[in-house]
């Protein structure tokens, strides 16, 4: 008898937890998120004479976002992404910081406590660059495209731990140089659902 009570209690508890977690990605709910990432990127820049230089970049990223579920498991939101880069080329080193504002679309899959997700976003931003070897400061505008996937693991009805990976591409044009930086990196963060 005692075992039956424990089994029934466990089933009721799991049902309550599951239904409250499933409701977190329903239409009208709000999500607040924050992710951090570390990327290692390789790119090539070319000027009008088609001269190219290999570039190695280490990137630290922080991206808070807010979104609203416009349909079940479908989120539209806004992310503010801050990047700090350390760049090494054959002739110079530089430190760069960027701030992007990016509308995003995110889709969750499944009805379990662990939900896979995919997302994409396109945004604009401003970058400040300080080249150590030349002692100058420069500012320019950029465009960011990002697409990723991951898993949201719900630890309770309002919080999930998010682990994922993303492809990121940043395009900028300054003077006669067009620069495209792209790479694939890993992200970790959390989300709060209200």
Coordinates of C-alpha atoms in Angstrom, one line a residue:
X1 CA 0.0 0.0 0.0
X2 CA 2.8 2.4 0.9
X3 CA 4.6 1.7 -2.4
X4 CA 1.3 2.4 -4.4
X5 CA 0.9 5.8 -2.6
X6 CA 4.6 6.7 -3.4
X7 CA 4.0 5.6 -7.1
X8 CA 0.8 7.6 -7.4
X9 CA 2.4 10.7 -5.7
X10 CA 5.4 10.5 -8.1
X11 CA 3.1 10.3 -11.1
X12 CA 1.1 13.3 -9.9
X13 CA 4.2 15.3 -9.2
X14 CA 5.8 14.6 -12.6
X15 CA 2.5 15.5 -14.3
X16 CA 2.3 18.8 -12.5
X17 CA 6.0 19.6 -13.2
X18 CA 5.6 18.6 -16.9
X19 CA 2.5 20.6 -17.5
X20 CA 3.9 23.7 -15.8
X21 CA 7.2 23.4 -17.8
X22 CA 5.3 22.8 -21.1
X23 CA 3.3 26.0 -20.4
X24 CA 6.5 28.1 -20.3
X25 CA 6.8 28.1 -24.1
X26 CA 3.1 28.8 -24.7
X27 CA 1.9 31.8 -26.6
X28 CA 2.0 35.1 -24.7
X29 CA 4.8 34.1 -22.3
X30 CA 8.0 36.2 -21.9
X31 CA 11.6 34.9 -21.9
X32 CA 14.6 36.7 -20.5
X33 CA 18.0 35.1 -21.5
X34 CA 21.7 35.5 -21.2
X35 CA 24.4 33.6 -23.0
X36 CA 28.1 33.8 -23.0
X37 CA 30.4 32.4 -25.7
X38 CA 34.0 31.8 -26.6
X39 CA 34.9 31.6 -30.3
X40 CA 38.1 31.1 -32.2
X41 CA 37.8 32.5 -35.7
X42 CA 40.0 32.6 -38.8
X43 CA 39.3 35.0 -41.7
X44 CA 40.9 36.7 -44.7
X45 CA 40.7 40.4 -45.6
X46 CA 41.4 41.8 -49.1
X47 CA 41.9 45.3 -50.3
X48 CA 41.3 46.7 -53.8
X49 CA 44.6 45.2 -55.1
X50 CA 43.4 41.8 -53.9
X51 CA 46.2 41.6 -51.3
X52 CA 45.1 39.3 -48.4
X53 CA 46.2 38.7 -44.9
X54 CA 45.3 35.8 -42.6
X55 CA 43.7 36.9 -39.3
X56 CA 43.3 34.9 -36.1
X57 CA 40.7 36.2 -33.6
X58 CA 39.7 35.2 -30.0
X59 CA 36.3 36.4 -29.1
X60 CA 34.4 36.7 -25.8
X61 CA 30.7 37.4 -26.1
X62 CA 27.8 38.2 -23.8
X63 CA 24.3 38.4 -25.1
X64 CA 21.2 39.3 -23.0
X65 CA 17.9 38.9 -24.8
X66 CA 14.2 39.4 -24.2
X67 CA 11.4 37.7 -26.2
X68 CA 7.8 36.9 -26.3
X69 CA 6.2 33.6 -27.6
X70 CA 4.0 34.6 -30.4
X71 CA 2.8 31.0 -30.8
X72 CA 3.5 27.8 -28.9
X73 CA 7.3 27.1 -28.9
X74 CA 7.9 30.1 -31.3
X75 CA 9.7 33.1 -29.9
X76 CA 10.4 36.6 -31.4
X77 CA 12.8 38.7 -29.5
X78 CA 15.6 41.2 -29.3
X79 CA 19.2 40.5 -28.4
X80 CA 21.9 43.0 -27.5
X81 CA 25.2 41.4 -28.2
X82 CA 28.6 42.6 -26.7
X83 CA 31.8 41.2 -28.2
X84 CA 35.4 41.7 -27.2
X85 CA 38.0 40.5 -29.7
X86 CA 41.7 40.1 -29.6
X87 CA 43.1 40.0 -33.2
X88 CA 46.5 38.9 -34.3
X89 CA 47.8 39.3 -37.9
X90 CA 51.3 39.1 -39.5
X91 CA 51.9 42.8 -38.9
X92 CA 49.8 44.0 -35.9
X93 CA 47.7 43.2 -32.8
X94 CA 44.5 44.9 -32.0
X95 CA 41.6 44.9 -29.5
X96 CA 38.1 45.4 -30.7
X97 CA 34.8 45.8 -28.9
X98 CA 31.4 45.6 -30.6
X99 CA 27.8 46.2 -29.7
X100 CA 25.0 44.7 -31.9
X101 CA 21.2 45.0 -31.7
X102 CA 19.7 41.9 -33.3
X103 CA 16.1 40.8 -33.7
X104 CA 15.9 37.0 -33.4
X105 CA 13.5 34.2 -34.1
X106 CA 13.7 31.0 -31.9
X107 CA 11.9 27.7 -32.2
X108 CA 11.7 25.1 -29.5
X109 CA 11.0 21.5 -30.3
X110 CA 9.3 18.8 -28.2
X111 CA 7.2 18.7 -25.0
X112 CA 9.8 17.4 -22.5
X113 CA 11.9 18.9 -19.7
X114 CA 14.7 19.0 -22.2
X115 CA 13.8 20.9 -25.4
X116 CA 16.0 21.3 -28.4
X117 CA 15.9 24.7 -30.1
X118 CA 17.1 26.5 -33.2
X119 CA 17.4 30.2 -33.8
X120 CA 18.5 32.9 -36.2
X121 CA 19.1 36.6 -36.1
X122 CA 20.2 39.5 -38.2
X123 CA 21.4 42.8 -36.7
X124 CA 23.4 46.0 -37.0
X125 CA 26.1 47.2 -34.7
X126 CA 29.0 49.5 -34.1
X127 CA 32.7 48.5 -33.5
X128 CA 35.5 50.4 -31.8
X129 CA 39.0 49.2 -32.7
X130 CA 42.3 50.0 -31.0
X131 CA 45.5 48.8 -32.8
X132 CA 48.3 48.4 -30.3
X133 CA 51.1 48.7 -32.9
X134 CA 49.8 51.9 -34.5
X135 CA 48.2 53.6 -31.5
X136 CA 45.0 54.7 -33.2
X137 CA 41.3 54.4 -32.5
X138 CA 38.7 53.7 -35.2
X139 CA 34.9 53.2 -35.3
X140 CA 32.7 51.7 -38.0
X141 CA 29.4 50.0 -38.6
X142 CA 28.8 46.3 -39.2
X143 CA 26.1 43.7 -40.0
X144 CA 25.8 40.5 -38.0
X145 CA 24.1 37.2 -39.1
X146 CA 23.9 34.4 -36.6
X147 CA 22.2 31.0 -36.7
X148 CA 22.4 28.3 -34.0
X149 CA 21.0 25.3 -32.2
X150 CA 21.0 23.9 -28.7
X151 CA 19.2 22.3 -25.8
X152 CA 17.2 24.0 -23.1
X153 CA 17.2 21.9 -19.9
X154 CA 14.5 23.0 -17.5
X155 CA 15.6 22.9 -13.9
X156 CA 12.2 24.1 -12.7
X157 CA 9.1 25.7 -14.2
X158 CA 10.7 29.1 -14.7
X159 CA 14.4 28.5 -15.4
X160 CA 16.3 26.6 -18.1
X161 CA 20.0 26.0 -18.6
X162 CA 20.9 26.5 -22.3
X163 CA 23.8 25.0 -24.1
X164 CA 24.3 25.3 -27.8
X165 CA 26.5 26.2 -30.8
X166 CA 26.2 28.9 -33.4
X167 CA 27.6 30.1 -36.8
X168 CA 28.2 33.8 -36.8
X169 CA 29.2 36.1 -39.7
X170 CA 30.1 39.8 -39.4
X171 CA 30.4 42.0 -42.5
X172 CA 32.0 45.4 -42.3
X173 CA 33.4 47.9 -44.8
X174 CA 35.8 50.6 -44.0
X175 CA 37.6 52.8 -46.5
X176 CA 38.6 50.4 -49.4
X177 CA 38.6 47.2 -47.3
X178 CA 35.7 44.9 -47.0
X179 CA 36.0 42.4 -44.2
X180 CA 34.0 39.3 -43.5
X181 CA 34.6 37.4 -40.3
X182 CA 32.8 34.1 -39.7
X183 CA 33.1 31.2 -37.4
X184 CA 31.5 28.5 -35.4
X185 CA 31.4 28.6 -31.6
X186 CA 29.8 27.2 -28.4
X187 CA 27.5 29.1 -26.1
X188 CA 26.1 28.5 -22.6
X189 CA 23.6 30.5 -20.6
X190 CA 20.2 30.4 -18.9
X191 CA 16.7 31.6 -19.6
X192 CA 13.9 32.8 -17.3
X193 CA 10.3 32.2 -18.4
X194 CA 7.3 34.3 -17.1

